[in-house]
PDB file of C-alpha atoms in Angstrom:
ATOM      1  CA  MET K   1     -33.501  16.091 198.918  1.00 96.00           C
ATOM      2  CA  GLU K   2     -30.471  17.812 197.398  1.00 97.00           C
ATOM      3  CA  VAL K   3     -27.177  15.931 197.587  1.00 97.00           C
ATOM      4  CA  PRO K   4     -24.015  17.665 196.387  1.00 96.00           C
ATOM      5  CA  SER K   5     -22.208  15.447 193.873  1.00 94.00           C
ATOM      6  CA  ALA K   6     -19.025  15.857 195.906  1.00 96.00           C
ATOM      7  CA  LEU K   7     -20.751  14.347 198.956  1.00 96.00           C
ATOM      8  CA  LEU K   8     -21.982  11.382 196.922  1.00 95.00           C
ATOM      9  CA  ARG K   9     -18.393  10.828 195.747  1.00 94.00           C
ATOM     10  CA  GLU K  10     -17.158  11.186 199.352  1.00 96.00           C
ATOM     11  CA  THR K  11     -19.740   8.613 200.451  1.00 97.00           C
ATOM     12  CA  LEU K  12     -18.742   6.090 197.801  1.00 95.00           C
ATOM     13  CA  ASP K  13     -15.011   6.661 198.415  1.00 95.00           C
ATOM     14  CA  GLN K  14     -15.590   6.030 202.126  1.00 97.00           C
ATOM     15  CA  PHE K  15     -17.452   2.809 201.350  1.00 96.00           C
ATOM     16  CA  ARG K  16     -14.632   1.570 199.142  1.00 95.00           C
ATOM     17  CA  ALA K  17     -11.928   2.461 201.680  1.00 96.00           C
ATOM     18  CA  CYS K  18     -13.785   1.037 204.679  1.00 95.00           C
ATOM     19  CA  GLY K  19     -15.469  -2.004 203.162  1.00 88.00           C
ATOM     20  CA  ARG K  20     -12.754  -2.800 200.613  1.00 89.00           C
ATOM     21  CA  GLY K  21     -15.270  -4.798 198.605  1.00 87.00           C
ATOM     22  CA  GLU K  22     -15.514  -7.337 201.417  1.00 88.00           C
ATOM     23  CA  ARG K  23     -17.906  -5.958 204.029  1.00 92.00           C
ATOM     24  CA  GLU K  24     -20.727  -3.502 204.486  1.00 94.00           C
ATOM     25  CA  CYS K  25     -20.155   0.107 205.430  1.00 96.00           C
ATOM     26  CA  VAL K  26     -22.466   2.910 206.564  1.00 96.00           C
ATOM     27  CA  VAL K  27     -22.494   6.710 206.585  1.00 98.00           C
ATOM     28  CA  TYR K  28     -25.047   9.286 207.659  1.00 98.00           C
ATOM     29  CA  TRP K  29     -26.025  12.301 205.593  1.00 98.00           C
ATOM     30  CA  ILE K  30     -26.427  15.405 207.729  1.00 98.00           C
ATOM     31  CA  ALA K  31     -28.360  18.603 206.938  1.00 98.00           C
ATOM     32  CA  SER K  32     -28.870  21.902 208.678  1.00 97.00           C
ATOM     33  CA  GLY K  33     -32.064  22.156 210.694  1.00 94.00           C
ATOM     34  CA  ARG K  34     -32.752  25.391 208.802  1.00 95.00           C
ATOM     35  CA  ASP K  35     -32.447  23.668 205.416  1.00 96.00           C
ATOM     36  CA  PRO K  36     -33.211  19.973 206.034  1.00 95.00           C
ATOM     37  CA  HIS K  37     -33.625  19.200 202.345  1.00 95.00           C
ATOM     38  CA  ARG K  38     -29.964  19.806 201.456  1.00 97.00           C
ATOM     39  CA  VAL K  39     -27.272  17.419 202.655  1.00 98.00           C
ATOM     40  CA  MET K  40     -24.314  19.367 204.028  1.00 98.00           C
ATOM     41  CA  ARG K  41     -21.907  16.720 205.268  1.00 98.00           C
ATOM     42  CA  VAL K  42     -21.186  13.022 205.635  1.00 98.00           C
ATOM     43  CA  VAL K  43     -20.515  11.258 208.945  1.00 98.00           C
ATOM     44  CA  HIS K  44     -18.798   7.865 208.955  1.00 97.00           C
ATOM     45  CA  PRO K  45     -19.644   6.238 212.310  1.00 97.00           C
ATOM     46  CA  PRO K  46     -17.407   3.725 214.043  1.00 96.00           C
ATOM     47  CA  HIS K  47     -18.902   0.329 213.326  1.00 94.00           C
ATOM     48  CA  SER K  48     -18.202  -3.355 213.040  1.00 89.00           C
ATOM     49  CA  ALA K  49     -19.201  -5.057 209.814  1.00 88.00           C
ATOM     50  CA  GLY K  50     -19.262  -8.254 207.860  1.00 80.00           C
ATOM     51  CA  ASP K  51     -20.355  -9.192 204.390  1.00 76.00           C
ATOM     52  CA  PHE K  52     -24.030  -9.196 205.431  1.00 81.00           C
ATOM     53  CA  GLY K  53     -24.429  -6.498 208.054  1.00 84.00           C
ATOM     54  CA  TYR K  54     -22.964  -3.777 210.213  1.00 90.00           C
ATOM     55  CA  GLU K  55     -23.401  -2.513 213.757  1.00 90.00           C
ATOM     56  CA  VAL K  56     -22.730   1.058 214.827  1.00 95.00           C
ATOM     57  CA  GLU K  57     -21.326   1.663 218.301  1.00 92.00           C
ATOM     58  CA  SER K  58     -24.269   2.668 220.508  1.00 91.00           C
ATOM     59  CA  ARG K  59     -22.300   5.295 222.420  1.00 95.00           C
ATOM     60  CA  PHE K  60     -21.493   7.015 219.122  1.00 96.00           C
ATOM     61  CA  VAL K  61     -25.182   7.151 218.206  1.00 96.00           C
ATOM     62  CA  ASN K  62     -26.007   8.844 221.506  1.00 96.00           C
ATOM     63  CA  ASP K  63     -23.124  11.314 221.114  1.00 97.00           C
ATOM     64  CA  LEU K  64     -24.126  12.023 217.502  1.00 97.00           C
ATOM     65  CA  PHE K  65     -27.673  12.983 218.439  1.00 96.00           C
ATOM     66  CA  LEU K  66     -26.448  15.226 221.250  1.00 97.00           C
ATOM     67  CA  ALA K  67     -23.991  16.938 218.883  1.00 97.00           C
ATOM     68  CA  LEU K  68     -26.670  17.379 216.210  1.00 97.00           C
ATOM     69  CA  ARG K  69     -28.966  18.984 218.739  1.00 97.00           C
ATOM     70  CA  ARG K  70     -26.237  21.443 219.804  1.00 97.00           C
ATOM     71  CA  SER K  71     -25.395  22.335 216.197  1.00 97.00           C
ATOM     72  CA  SER K  72     -29.035  22.570 215.028  1.00 97.00           C
ATOM     73  CA  GLU K  73     -28.437  19.841 212.462  1.00 98.00           C
ATOM     74  CA  THR K  74     -30.419  16.766 211.541  1.00 97.00           C
ATOM     75  CA  VAL K  75     -29.573  13.365 210.141  1.00 97.00           C
ATOM     76  CA  ARG K  76     -31.523  12.952 206.913  1.00 97.00           C
ATOM     77  CA  ALA K  77     -30.397   9.546 205.702  1.00 97.00           C
ATOM     78  CA  GLN K  78     -28.480   6.435 206.507  1.00 97.00           C
ATOM     79  CA  VAL K  79     -26.601   5.186 203.484  1.00 97.00           C
ATOM     80  CA  HIS K  80     -25.011   1.769 203.452  1.00 95.00           C
ATOM     81  CA  THR K  81     -23.769  -0.957 201.170  1.00 95.00           C
ATOM     82  CA  HIS K  82     -24.908  -4.466 200.436  1.00 92.00           C
ATOM     83  CA  PRO K  83     -22.750  -7.177 198.837  1.00 92.00           C
ATOM     84  CA  PHE K  84     -24.898  -7.826 195.778  1.00 88.00           C
ATOM     85  CA  GLY K  85     -28.132  -6.153 194.705  1.00 85.00           C
ATOM     86  CA  ALA K  86     -29.571  -3.248 196.625  1.00 87.00           C
ATOM     87  CA  SER K  87     -32.642  -3.826 198.767  1.00 86.00           C
ATOM     88  CA  HIS K  88     -33.853  -2.905 202.234  1.00 88.00           C
ATOM     89  CA  SER K  89     -33.626  -5.949 204.452  1.00 84.00           C
ATOM     90  CA  GLU K  90     -35.771  -6.755 207.475  1.00 84.00           C
ATOM     91  CA  VAL K  91     -32.802  -5.844 209.681  1.00 84.00           C
ATOM     92  CA  ASP K  92     -32.497  -2.508 207.840  1.00 84.00           C
ATOM     93  CA  ASP K  93     -36.200  -1.905 208.427  1.00 86.00           C
ATOM     94  CA  ARG K  94     -36.017  -2.680 212.129  1.00 84.00           C
ATOM     95  CA  TYR K  95     -32.770  -0.938 213.071  1.00 85.00           C
ATOM     96  CA  ALA K  96     -32.854   2.373 211.217  1.00 88.00           C
ATOM     97  CA  LEU K  97     -30.890   5.158 212.863  1.00 92.00           C
ATOM     98  CA  ALA K  98     -33.850   7.539 213.063  1.00 90.00           C
ATOM     99  CA  PRO K  99     -37.166   5.808 212.393  1.00 86.00           C
ATOM    100  CA  ALA K 100     -39.176   8.976 211.829  1.00 91.00           C
ATOM    101  CA  GLU K 101     -41.326  10.407 209.075  1.00 94.00           C
ATOM    102  CA  GLY K 102     -39.210  11.507 206.110  1.00 95.00           C
ATOM    103  CA  PHE K 103     -36.089   9.619 207.180  1.00 95.00           C
ATOM    104  CA  CYS K 104     -34.329   8.033 204.199  1.00 97.00           C
ATOM    105  CA  SER K 105     -32.380   4.822 203.926  1.00 96.00           C
ATOM    106  CA  LEU K 106     -30.318   4.385 200.773  1.00 97.00           C
ATOM    107  CA  VAL K 107     -28.688   1.054 199.922  1.00 95.00           C
ATOM    108  CA  VAL K 108     -25.786   0.898 197.462  1.00 96.00           C
ATOM    109  CA  PRO K 109     -25.152  -2.460 195.735  1.00 94.00           C
ATOM    110  CA  ASP K 110     -21.900  -4.363 195.211  1.00 93.00           C
ATOM    111  CA  PHE K 111     -20.143  -2.778 198.199  1.00 94.00           C
ATOM    112  CA  ALA K 112     -20.123   0.480 196.156  1.00 94.00           C
ATOM    113  CA  LEU K 113     -17.569  -0.872 193.708  1.00 92.00           C
ATOM    114  CA  GLY K 114     -19.580   0.272 190.674  1.00 82.00           C
ATOM    115  CA  GLU K 115     -19.891   3.690 189.064  1.00 81.00           C
ATOM    116  CA  ALA K 116     -20.386   6.777 191.237  1.00 76.00           C
ATOM    117  CA  THR K 117     -24.082   7.185 190.449  1.00 82.00           C
ATOM    118  CA  LEU K 118     -27.451   6.513 192.035  1.00 88.00           C
ATOM    119  CA  ASP K 119     -28.154   3.850 189.404  1.00 86.00           C
ATOM    120  CA  ARG K 120     -29.073   0.484 190.925  1.00 91.00           C
ATOM    121  CA  THR K 121     -29.391   1.969 194.420  1.00 95.00           C
ATOM    122  CA  HIS K 122     -32.474   1.269 196.516  1.00 95.00           C
ATOM    123  CA  LEU K 123     -34.176   4.062 198.461  1.00 97.00           C
ATOM    124  CA  VAL K 124     -36.871   3.818 201.093  1.00 96.00           C
ATOM    125  CA  VAL K 125     -38.463   6.700 202.977  1.00 97.00           C
ATOM    126  CA  MET K 126     -40.452   6.375 206.195  1.00 95.00           C
ATOM    127  CA  ASP K 127     -44.054   7.567 206.017  1.00 96.00           C
ATOM    128  CA  PRO K 128     -46.159   9.084 208.858  1.00 96.00           C
ATOM    129  CA  ASN K 129     -47.346   5.592 209.870  1.00 95.00           C
ATOM    130  CA  GLY K 130     -43.794   4.303 210.397  1.00 93.00           C
ATOM    131  CA  GLU K 131     -43.817   2.257 207.194  1.00 94.00           C
ATOM    132  CA  TRP K 132     -40.983   2.215 204.676  1.00 96.00           C
ATOM    133  CA  ASN K 133     -41.967   3.192 201.135  1.00 96.00           C
ATOM    134  CA  VAL K 134     -39.793   2.435 198.123  1.00 97.00           C
ATOM    135  CA  ILE K 135     -39.030   5.652 196.228  1.00 96.00           C
ATOM    136  CA  ASP K 136     -37.186   6.177 192.945  1.00 96.00           C
ATOM    137  CA  PRO K 137     -33.767   7.486 194.057  1.00 96.00           C
ATOM    138  CA  GLY K 138     -33.467   9.621 190.925  1.00 92.00           C
ATOM    139  CA  ALA K 139     -36.748  11.347 191.698  1.00 92.00           C
ATOM    140  CA  HIS K 140     -36.137  11.933 195.420  1.00 94.00           C
ATOM    141  CA  LEU K 141     -32.400  12.598 195.527  1.00 96.00           C
ATOM    142  CA  VAL K 142     -31.295  15.504 193.353  1.00 95.00           C
ATOM    143  CA  LEU K 143     -27.570  15.668 192.690  1.00 94.00           C
ATOM    144  CA  VAL K 144     -26.362  19.274 192.676  1.00 95.00           C
TER     145      VAL K 144
END
């Protein structure tokens, strides 16, 4: 999946502004339905959060999917922070935004306070059987 460097910076800036190094934050990476392998924009959903979790407002999720359908767009990834190392927790596994084949979940360590790179991030991608597979972020996410 292609991710413009500017959108990665926007993502990390959003995490730092929202989480302030004290709580988790989440964004969604959106692509055109015609070109689902290139992220086009970042959506920061309204959510509550603590140092070990976040919860997106359910009404927003419903409205997001309706809007994506109207605009012929698709959500390609949920990207969120963790307080320390990056991993995909059991809660992350169970409550993914779009548990479907090819959906990505990227976890950024240290509340995104580190360098603006994919280093130390943790990426999982859902397979056809609904299982999460760990993938090298540098191999799957191409910064353009």
